[in-house]
Short mmCIF file of C-alpha atoms (C1' of nucleotides) in Angstrom, two decimals:
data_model
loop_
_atom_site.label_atom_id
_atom_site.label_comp_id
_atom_site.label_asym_id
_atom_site.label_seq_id
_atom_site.Cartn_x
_atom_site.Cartn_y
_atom_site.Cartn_z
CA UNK A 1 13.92 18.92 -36.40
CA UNK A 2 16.65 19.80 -33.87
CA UNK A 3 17.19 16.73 -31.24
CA UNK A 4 14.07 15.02 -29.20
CA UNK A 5 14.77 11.85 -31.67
CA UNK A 6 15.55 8.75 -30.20
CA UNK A 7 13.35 5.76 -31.48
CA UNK A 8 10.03 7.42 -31.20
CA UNK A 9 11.09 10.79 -33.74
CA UNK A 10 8.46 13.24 -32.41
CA UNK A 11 7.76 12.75 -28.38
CA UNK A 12 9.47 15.78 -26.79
CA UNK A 13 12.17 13.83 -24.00
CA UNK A 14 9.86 15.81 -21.05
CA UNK A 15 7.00 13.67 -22.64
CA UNK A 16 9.62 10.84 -22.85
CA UNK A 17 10.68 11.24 -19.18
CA UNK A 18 7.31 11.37 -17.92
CA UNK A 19 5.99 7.75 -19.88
CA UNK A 20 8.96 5.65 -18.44
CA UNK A 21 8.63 7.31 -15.18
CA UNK A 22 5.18 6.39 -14.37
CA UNK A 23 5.66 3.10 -16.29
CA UNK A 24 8.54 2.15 -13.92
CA UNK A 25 7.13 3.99 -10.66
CA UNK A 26 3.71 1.93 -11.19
CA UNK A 27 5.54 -1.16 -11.69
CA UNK A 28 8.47 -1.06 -8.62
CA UNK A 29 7.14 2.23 -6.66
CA UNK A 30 8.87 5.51 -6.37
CA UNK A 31 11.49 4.86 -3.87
CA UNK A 32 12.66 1.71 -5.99
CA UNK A 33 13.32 3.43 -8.96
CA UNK A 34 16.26 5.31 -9.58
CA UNK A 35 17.02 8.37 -11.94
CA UNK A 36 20.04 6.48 -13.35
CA UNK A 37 17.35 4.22 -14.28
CA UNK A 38 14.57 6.32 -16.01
CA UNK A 39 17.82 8.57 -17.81
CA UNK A 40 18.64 4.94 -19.51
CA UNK A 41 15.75 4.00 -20.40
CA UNK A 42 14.99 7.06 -21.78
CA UNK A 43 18.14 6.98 -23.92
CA UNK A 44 19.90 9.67 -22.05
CA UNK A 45 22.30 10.63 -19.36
CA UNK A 46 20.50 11.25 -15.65
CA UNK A 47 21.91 14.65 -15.35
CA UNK A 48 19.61 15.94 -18.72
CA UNK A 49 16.67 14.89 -16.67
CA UNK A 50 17.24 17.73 -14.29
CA UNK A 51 17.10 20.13 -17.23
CA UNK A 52 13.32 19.05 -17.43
CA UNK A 53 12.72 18.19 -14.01
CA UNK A 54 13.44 19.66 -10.66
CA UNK A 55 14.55 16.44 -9.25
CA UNK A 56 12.32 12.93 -9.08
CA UNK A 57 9.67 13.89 -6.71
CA UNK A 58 8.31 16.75 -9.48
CA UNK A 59 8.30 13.49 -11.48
CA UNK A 60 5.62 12.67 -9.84
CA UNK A 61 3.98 15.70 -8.88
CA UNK A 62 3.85 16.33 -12.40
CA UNK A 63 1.97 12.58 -12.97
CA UNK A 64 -0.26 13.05 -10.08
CA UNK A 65 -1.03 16.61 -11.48
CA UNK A 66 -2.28 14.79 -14.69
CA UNK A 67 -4.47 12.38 -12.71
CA UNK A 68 -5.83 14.52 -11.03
CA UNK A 69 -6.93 16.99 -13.90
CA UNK A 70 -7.90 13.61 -16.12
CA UNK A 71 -10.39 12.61 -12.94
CA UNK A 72 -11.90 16.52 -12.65
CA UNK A 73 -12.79 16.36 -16.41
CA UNK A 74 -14.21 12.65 -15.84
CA UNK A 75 -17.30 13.53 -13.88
CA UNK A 76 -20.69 13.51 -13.88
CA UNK A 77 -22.35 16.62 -13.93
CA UNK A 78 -25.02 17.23 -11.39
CA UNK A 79 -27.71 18.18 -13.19
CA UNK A 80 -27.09 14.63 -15.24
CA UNK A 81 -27.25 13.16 -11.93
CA UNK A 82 -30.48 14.30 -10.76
CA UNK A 83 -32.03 13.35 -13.88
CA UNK A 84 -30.37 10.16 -14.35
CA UNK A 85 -31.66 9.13 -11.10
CA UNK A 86 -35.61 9.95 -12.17
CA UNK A 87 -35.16 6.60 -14.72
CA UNK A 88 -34.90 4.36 -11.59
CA UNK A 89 -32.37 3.04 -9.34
CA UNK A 90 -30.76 0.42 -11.44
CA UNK A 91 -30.22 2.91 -14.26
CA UNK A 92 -28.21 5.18 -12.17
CA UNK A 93 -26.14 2.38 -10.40
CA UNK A 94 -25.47 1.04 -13.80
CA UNK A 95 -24.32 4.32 -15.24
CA UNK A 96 -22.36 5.38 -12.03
CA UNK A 97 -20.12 2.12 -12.11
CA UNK A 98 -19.72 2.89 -16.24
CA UNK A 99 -18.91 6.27 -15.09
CA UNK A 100 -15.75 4.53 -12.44
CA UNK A 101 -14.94 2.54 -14.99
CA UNK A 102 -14.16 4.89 -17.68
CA UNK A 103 -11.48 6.54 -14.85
CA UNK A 104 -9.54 3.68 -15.38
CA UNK A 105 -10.06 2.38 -18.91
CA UNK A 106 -6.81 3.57 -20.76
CA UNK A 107 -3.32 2.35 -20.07
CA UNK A 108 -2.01 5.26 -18.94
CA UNK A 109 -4.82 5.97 -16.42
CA UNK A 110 -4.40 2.42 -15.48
CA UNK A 111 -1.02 3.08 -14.36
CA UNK A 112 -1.60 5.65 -12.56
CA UNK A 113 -4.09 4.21 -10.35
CA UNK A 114 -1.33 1.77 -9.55
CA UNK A 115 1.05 4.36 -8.65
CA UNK A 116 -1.29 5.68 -6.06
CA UNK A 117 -2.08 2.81 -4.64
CA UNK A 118 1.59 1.78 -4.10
CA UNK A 119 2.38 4.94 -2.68
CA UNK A 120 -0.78 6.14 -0.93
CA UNK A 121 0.78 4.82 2.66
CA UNK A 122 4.32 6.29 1.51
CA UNK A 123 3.72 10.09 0.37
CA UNK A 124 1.10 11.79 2.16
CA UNK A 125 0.48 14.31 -0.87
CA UNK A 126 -1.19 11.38 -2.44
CA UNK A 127 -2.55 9.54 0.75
CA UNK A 128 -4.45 12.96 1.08
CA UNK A 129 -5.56 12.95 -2.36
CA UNK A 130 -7.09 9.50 -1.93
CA UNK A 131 -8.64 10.30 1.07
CA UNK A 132 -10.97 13.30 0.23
CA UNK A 133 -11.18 12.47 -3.80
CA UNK A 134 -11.40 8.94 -3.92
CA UNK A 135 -13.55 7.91 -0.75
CA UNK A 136 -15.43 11.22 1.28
CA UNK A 137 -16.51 12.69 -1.62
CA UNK A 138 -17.99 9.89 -3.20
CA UNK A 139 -19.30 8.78 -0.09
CA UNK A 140 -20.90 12.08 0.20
CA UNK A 141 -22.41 11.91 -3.79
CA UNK A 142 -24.01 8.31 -2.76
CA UNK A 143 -25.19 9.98 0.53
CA UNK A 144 -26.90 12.74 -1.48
CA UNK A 145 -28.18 10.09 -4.05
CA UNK A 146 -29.45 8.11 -1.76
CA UNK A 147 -31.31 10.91 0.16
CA UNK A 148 -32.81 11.81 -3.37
CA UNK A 149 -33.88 8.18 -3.35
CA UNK A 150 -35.42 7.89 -0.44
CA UNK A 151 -37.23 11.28 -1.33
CA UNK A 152 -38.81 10.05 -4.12
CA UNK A 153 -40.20 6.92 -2.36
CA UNK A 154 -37.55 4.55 -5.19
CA UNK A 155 -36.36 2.84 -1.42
CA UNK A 156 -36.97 2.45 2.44
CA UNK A 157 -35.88 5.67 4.35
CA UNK A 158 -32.62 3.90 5.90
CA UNK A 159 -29.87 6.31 6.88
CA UNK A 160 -28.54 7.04 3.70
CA UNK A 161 -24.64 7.93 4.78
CA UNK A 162 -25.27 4.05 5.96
CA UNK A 163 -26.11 3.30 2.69
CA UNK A 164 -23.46 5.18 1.06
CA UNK A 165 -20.83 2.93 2.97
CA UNK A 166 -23.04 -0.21 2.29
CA UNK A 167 -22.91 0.26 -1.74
CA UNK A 168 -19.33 2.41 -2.04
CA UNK A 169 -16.82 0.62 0.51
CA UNK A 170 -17.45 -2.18 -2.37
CA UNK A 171 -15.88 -0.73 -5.27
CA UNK A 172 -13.29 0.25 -2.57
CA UNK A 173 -12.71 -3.01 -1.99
CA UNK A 174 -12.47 -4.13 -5.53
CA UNK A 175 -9.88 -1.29 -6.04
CA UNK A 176 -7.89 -2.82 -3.24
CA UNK A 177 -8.21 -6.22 -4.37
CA UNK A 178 -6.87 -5.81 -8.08
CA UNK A 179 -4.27 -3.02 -7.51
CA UNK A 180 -3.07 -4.03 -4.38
CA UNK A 181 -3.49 -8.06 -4.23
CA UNK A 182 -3.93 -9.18 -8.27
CA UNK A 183 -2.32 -7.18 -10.33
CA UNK A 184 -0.72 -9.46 -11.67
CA UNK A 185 -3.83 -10.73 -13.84
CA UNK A 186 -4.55 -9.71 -16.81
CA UNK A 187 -5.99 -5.42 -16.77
CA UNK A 188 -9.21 -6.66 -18.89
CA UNK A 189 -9.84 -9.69 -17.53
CA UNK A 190 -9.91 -8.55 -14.17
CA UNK A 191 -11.73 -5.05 -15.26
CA UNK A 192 -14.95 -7.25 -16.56
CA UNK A 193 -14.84 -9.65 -13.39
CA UNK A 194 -15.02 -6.44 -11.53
CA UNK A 195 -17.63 -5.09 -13.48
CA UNK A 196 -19.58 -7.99 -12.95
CA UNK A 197 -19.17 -7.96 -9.33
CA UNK A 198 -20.08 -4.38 -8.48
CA UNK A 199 -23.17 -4.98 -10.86
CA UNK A 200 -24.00 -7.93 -8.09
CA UNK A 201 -22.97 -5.77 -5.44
CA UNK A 202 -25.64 -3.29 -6.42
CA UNK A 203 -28.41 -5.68 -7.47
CA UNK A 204 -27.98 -7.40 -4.07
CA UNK A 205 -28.20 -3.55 -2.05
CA UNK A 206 -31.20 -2.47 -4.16
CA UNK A 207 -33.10 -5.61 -3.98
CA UNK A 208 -32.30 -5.20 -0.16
CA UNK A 209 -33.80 -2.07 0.14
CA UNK A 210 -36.20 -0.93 -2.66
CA UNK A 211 -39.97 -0.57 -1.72
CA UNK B 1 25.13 -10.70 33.55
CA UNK B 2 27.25 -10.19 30.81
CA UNK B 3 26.23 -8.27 28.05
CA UNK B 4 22.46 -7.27 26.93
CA UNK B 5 22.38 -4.18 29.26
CA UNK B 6 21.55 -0.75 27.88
CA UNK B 7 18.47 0.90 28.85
CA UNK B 8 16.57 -2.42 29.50
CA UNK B 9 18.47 -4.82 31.40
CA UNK B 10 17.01 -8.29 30.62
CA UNK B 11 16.34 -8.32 26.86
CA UNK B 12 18.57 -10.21 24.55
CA UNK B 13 19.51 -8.10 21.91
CA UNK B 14 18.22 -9.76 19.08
CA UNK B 15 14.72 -9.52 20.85
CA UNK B 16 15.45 -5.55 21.64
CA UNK B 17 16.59 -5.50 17.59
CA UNK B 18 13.30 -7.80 16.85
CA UNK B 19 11.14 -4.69 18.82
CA UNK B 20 12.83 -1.92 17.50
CA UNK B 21 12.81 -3.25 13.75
CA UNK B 22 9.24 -3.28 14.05
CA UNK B 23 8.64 -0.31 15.44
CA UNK B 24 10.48 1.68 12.66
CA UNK B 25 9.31 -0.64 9.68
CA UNK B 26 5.52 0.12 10.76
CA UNK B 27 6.38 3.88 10.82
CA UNK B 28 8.07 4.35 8.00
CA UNK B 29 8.31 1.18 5.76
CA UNK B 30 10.90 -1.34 5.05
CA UNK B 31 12.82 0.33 2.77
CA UNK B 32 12.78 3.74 4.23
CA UNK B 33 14.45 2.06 7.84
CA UNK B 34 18.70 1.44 7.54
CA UNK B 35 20.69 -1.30 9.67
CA UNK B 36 22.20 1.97 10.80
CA UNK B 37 18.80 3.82 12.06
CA UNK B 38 18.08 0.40 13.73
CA UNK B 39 21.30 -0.35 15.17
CA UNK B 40 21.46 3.32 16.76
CA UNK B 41 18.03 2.65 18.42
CA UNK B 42 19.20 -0.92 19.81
CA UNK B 43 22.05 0.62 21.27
CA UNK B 44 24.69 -1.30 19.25
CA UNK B 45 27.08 -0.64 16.09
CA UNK B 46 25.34 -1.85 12.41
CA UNK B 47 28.10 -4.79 12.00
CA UNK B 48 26.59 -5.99 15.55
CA UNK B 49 23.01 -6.61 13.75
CA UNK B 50 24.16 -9.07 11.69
CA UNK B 51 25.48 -11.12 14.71
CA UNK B 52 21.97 -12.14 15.10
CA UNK B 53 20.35 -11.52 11.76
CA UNK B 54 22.17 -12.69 7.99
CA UNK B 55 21.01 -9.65 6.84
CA UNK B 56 17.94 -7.02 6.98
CA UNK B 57 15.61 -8.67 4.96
CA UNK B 58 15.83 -11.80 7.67
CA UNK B 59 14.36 -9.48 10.13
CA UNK B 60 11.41 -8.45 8.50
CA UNK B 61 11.13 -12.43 7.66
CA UNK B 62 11.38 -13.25 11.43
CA UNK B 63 8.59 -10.80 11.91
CA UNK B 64 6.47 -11.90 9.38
CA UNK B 65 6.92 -15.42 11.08
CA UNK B 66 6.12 -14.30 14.62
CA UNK B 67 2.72 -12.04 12.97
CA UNK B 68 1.27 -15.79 11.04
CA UNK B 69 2.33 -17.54 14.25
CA UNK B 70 -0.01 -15.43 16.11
CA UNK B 71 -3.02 -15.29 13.71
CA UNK B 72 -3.14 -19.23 13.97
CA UNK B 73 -2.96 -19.30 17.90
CA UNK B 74 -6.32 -16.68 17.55
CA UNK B 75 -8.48 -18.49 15.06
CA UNK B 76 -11.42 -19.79 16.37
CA UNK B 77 -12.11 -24.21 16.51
CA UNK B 78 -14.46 -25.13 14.11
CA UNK B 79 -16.45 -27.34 16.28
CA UNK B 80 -16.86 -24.02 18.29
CA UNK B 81 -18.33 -21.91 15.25
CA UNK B 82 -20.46 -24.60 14.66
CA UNK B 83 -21.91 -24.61 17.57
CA UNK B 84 -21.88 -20.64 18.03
CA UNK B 85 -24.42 -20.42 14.91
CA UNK B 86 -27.04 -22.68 16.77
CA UNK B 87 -27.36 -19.26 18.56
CA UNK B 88 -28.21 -17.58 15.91
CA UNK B 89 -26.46 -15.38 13.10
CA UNK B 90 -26.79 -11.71 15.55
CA UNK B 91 -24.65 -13.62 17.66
CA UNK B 92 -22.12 -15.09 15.49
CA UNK B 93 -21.42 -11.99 13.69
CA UNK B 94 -20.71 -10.27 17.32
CA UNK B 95 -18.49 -13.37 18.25
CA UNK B 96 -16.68 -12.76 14.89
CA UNK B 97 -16.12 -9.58 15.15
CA UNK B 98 -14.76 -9.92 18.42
CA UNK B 99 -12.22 -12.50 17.57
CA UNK B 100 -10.92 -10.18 14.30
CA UNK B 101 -10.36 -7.33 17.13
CA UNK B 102 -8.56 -9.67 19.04
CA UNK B 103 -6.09 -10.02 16.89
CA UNK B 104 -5.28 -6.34 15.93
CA UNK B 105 -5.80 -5.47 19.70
CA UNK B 106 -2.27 -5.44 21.05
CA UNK B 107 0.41 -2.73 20.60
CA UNK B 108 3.03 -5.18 19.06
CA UNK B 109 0.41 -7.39 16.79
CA UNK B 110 -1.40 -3.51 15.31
CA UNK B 111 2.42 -2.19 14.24
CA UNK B 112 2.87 -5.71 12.20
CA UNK B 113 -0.83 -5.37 10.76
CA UNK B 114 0.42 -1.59 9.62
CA UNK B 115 3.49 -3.20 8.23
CA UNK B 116 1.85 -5.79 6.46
CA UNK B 117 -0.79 -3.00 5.18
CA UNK B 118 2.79 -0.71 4.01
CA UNK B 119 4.31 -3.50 2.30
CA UNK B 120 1.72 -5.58 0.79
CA UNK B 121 2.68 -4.52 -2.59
CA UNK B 122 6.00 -3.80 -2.50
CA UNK B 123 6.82 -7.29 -0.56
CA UNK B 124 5.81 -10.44 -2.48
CA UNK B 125 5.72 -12.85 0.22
CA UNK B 126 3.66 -10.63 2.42
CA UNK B 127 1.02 -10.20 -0.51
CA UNK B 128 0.74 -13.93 -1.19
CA UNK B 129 -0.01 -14.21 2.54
CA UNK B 130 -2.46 -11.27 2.72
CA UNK B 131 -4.56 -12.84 -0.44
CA UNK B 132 -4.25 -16.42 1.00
CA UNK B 133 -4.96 -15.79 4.73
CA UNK B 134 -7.00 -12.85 5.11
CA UNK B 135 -8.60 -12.96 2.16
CA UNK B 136 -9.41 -16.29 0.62
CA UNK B 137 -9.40 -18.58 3.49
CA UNK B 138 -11.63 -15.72 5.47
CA UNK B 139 -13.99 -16.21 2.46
CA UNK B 140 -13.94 -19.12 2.16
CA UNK B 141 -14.87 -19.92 5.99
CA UNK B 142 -17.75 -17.12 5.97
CA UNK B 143 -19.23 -19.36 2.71
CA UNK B 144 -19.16 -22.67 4.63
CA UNK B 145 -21.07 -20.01 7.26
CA UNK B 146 -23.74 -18.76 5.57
CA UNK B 147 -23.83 -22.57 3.66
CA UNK B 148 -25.48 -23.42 7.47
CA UNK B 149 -26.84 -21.07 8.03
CA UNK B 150 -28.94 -20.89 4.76
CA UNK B 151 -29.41 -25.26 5.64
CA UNK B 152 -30.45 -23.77 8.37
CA UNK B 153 -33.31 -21.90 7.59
CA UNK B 154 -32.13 -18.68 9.46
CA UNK B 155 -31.45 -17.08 6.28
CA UNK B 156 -32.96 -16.54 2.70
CA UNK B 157 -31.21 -19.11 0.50
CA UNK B 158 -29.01 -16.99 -1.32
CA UNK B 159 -25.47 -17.65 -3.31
CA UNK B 160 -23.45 -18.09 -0.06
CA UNK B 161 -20.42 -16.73 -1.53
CA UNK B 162 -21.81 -13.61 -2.84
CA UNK B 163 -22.91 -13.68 0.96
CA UNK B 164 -19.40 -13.70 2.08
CA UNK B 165 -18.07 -11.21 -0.17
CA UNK B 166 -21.19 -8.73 1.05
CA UNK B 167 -20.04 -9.49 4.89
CA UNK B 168 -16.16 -9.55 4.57
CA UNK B 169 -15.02 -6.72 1.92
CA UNK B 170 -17.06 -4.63 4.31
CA UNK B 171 -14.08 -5.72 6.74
CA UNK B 172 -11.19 -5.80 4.40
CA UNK B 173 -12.89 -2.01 3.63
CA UNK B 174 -11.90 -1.13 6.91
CA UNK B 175 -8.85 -2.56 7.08
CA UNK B 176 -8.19 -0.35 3.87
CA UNK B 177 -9.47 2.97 5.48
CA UNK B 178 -7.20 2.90 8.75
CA UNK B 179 -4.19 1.07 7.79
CA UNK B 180 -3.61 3.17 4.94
CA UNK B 181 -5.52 6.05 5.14
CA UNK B 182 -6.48 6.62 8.55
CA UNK B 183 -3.50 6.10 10.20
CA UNK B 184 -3.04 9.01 12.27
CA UNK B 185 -5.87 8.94 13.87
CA UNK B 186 -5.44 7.77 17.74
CA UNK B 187 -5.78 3.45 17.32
CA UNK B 188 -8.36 2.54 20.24
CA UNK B 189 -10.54 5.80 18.82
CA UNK B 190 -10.56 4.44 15.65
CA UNK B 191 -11.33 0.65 16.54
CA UNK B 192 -14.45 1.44 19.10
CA UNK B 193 -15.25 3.25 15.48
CA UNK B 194 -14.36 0.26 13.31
CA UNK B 195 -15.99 -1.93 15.60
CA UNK B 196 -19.30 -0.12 16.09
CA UNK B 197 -19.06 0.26 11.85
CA UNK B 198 -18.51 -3.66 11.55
CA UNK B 199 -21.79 -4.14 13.83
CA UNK B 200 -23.83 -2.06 11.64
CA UNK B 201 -22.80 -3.11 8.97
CA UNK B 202 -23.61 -6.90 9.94
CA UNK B 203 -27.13 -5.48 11.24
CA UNK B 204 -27.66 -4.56 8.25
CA UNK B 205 -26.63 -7.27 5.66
CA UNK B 206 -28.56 -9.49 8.28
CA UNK B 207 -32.37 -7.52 8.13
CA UNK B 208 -31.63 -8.13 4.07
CA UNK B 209 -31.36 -11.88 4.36
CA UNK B 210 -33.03 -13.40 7.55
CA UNK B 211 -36.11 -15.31 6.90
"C1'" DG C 1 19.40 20.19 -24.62
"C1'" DT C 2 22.76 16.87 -23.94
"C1'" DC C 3 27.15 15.52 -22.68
"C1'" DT C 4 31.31 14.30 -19.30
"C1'" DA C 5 32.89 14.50 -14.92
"C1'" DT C 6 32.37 14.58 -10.37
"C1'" DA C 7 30.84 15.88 -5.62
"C1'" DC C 8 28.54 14.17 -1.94
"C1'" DT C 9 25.68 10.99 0.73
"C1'" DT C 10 23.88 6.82 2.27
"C1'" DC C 11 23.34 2.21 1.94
"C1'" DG C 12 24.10 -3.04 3.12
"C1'" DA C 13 27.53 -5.95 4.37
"C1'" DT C 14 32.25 -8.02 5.77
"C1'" DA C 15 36.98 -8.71 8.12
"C1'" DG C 16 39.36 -9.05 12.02
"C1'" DA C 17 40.77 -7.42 16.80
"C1'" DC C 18 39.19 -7.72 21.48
"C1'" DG D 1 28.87 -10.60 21.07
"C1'" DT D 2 30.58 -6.16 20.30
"C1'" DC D 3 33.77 -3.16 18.50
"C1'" DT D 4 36.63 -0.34 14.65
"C1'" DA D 5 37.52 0.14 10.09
"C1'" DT D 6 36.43 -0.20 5.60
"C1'" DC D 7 34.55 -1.74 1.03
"C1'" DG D 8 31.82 -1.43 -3.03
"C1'" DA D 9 27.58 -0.20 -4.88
"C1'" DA D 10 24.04 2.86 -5.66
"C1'" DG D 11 21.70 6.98 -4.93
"C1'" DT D 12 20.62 12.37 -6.02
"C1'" DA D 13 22.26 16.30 -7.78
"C1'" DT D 14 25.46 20.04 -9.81
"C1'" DA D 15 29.13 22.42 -12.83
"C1'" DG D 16 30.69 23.47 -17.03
"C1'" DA D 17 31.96 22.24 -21.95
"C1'" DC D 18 29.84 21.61 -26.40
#
DNA sequence: GTCTATACTTCGATAGAC
DNA sequence: GTCTATCGAAGTATAGAC
């Protein structure tokens, strides 16, 4: 027991820096928070951060590191897929918005999916991210799914990329809505409305275009 | 002639600082744009801005008045979209869209809709006015719209707001995709694009609910 | 690993002459 | 209405002692 004791006795201050960081990025944005800032709440002086950090921006390569890892280990695997899909359509919508869901769930994770949408326009690392990892590779997962789908007779042979935008731009939307426009609500409250609406969402699409 | 002369010879300066302002807050954000980087594009010394503005933060509210200004000159008369759905709902949706394009479709009125897109979360004012305006009331109108429609009998009589949320977060979807992710990508391109993905998307929805 | 001290830069904004 | 000059605050980052 040497230093790294400053209310919590354990946390190691890289751990430290890296909480109150993301807490105070996902709350004001990157650009509004300052090192000074972090350093105090931390309980020390800003030049010790550098001894753990680079400078600010490996702050937050370091948290969008973490996300990223956290959402790789978060997936469904595709053999679970194919045979999820065999118990019907409303199984595997059900499951797939449980499976979005889960992405979020914890407070850290929630955080961080604040912090990228503040900062998606402002750093392109992360606008980049969003782009291929968050919408065209879902989009091409529901195109797949759907093609499956429509393979096994479950729905009407639309075009199924069409249907991949018809069911996914939704939760997109949702996303935007609470981290962009409500955030200030309360995390659970708004998590089960959500919920609630994608299961809608997906009733209304499937009873548009099941056999 | 007395003053306002450099480069373009008729423009008051607070007009030229007006133009410029928004031209540099669209590219790179509010906070990433100094009274300095502004004044050096108007032509001018910093102290000279605040001749004509109390401070930065007054320009971006001028500009924010001029962009709500606009959107109410563009909606369209009630009376009018009353009698547009006596047409029929193919040709409401196209008249809709039309009018939404309308108002993105200029040089000056796209680099405020990218600014308001940037700073919708860091900006308080702007985000109240981006949940009221294009949100809500948008809702709220497309309700009342499939409400008639439903009275009607030109569509299955469905909840109307679940309705509205199908049609519009398909729009506030796209919104989403160019103004923050997309936004590289040459404007008209991606319009003809948004447009052509609004249509379907309408076409669609529409074949799931007519009668 | 943390401290003090400080270098260096950029920022928004004001005072006062012309 | 524009200029020069300048202020004070805040920012990131580094050097070197302990």
């Amino acid at each position: 027991m040497k230093n790294q004791n400053k209310g919590n006795p354990s946390k190691p201050t890289k751990e430290k820096i890296f909480d109150i960081s993301l807490e105070l990025f996902a709350a004001k944005g990157f650009n509004a928070v300052s090192v000074r800032e972090i350093a105090r709440e931390v309980g020390i002086r800003e030049s010790s951060i550098y001894n753990h950090y680079k400078n600010k921006e490996a702050i937050l390569d370091t948290i969008m590191d973490y996300f990223i890892y956290q959402l790789s280990q978060s997936g469904l695997p595709k053999d679970d897929a194919e045979a999820l899909i065999e118990q019907g359509p409303e199984v595997f919508f059900e499951t797939g918005a449980k499976m979005y869901i889960k992405q979020i769930n914890t407070p850290q994770m929630e955080k961080i999916w604040r912090l990228v949408s503040i900062e998606t326009y402002h750093n392109k690392k992360i606008r980049d991210f969003f782009k291929k990892e968050l919408l065209e590779e879902p989009i091409n997962v529901w195109e797949n799914t759907f093609q499956m789908m429509i393979e096994k007779k479950m729905i009407k042979p639309l075009n199924p990329r069409t249907l991949a935008y018809e069911y996914f731009s939704f939760a997109i939307f949702l996303f935007f809505e609470y981290f962009v426009l409500e955030y200030d609500k309360d995390f659970k409250t708004y998590m089960d409305l959500a919920q609630e609406k994608m299961a809608n969402h997906a009733e209304f699409l499937l009873e548009a275009i099941k056999m």
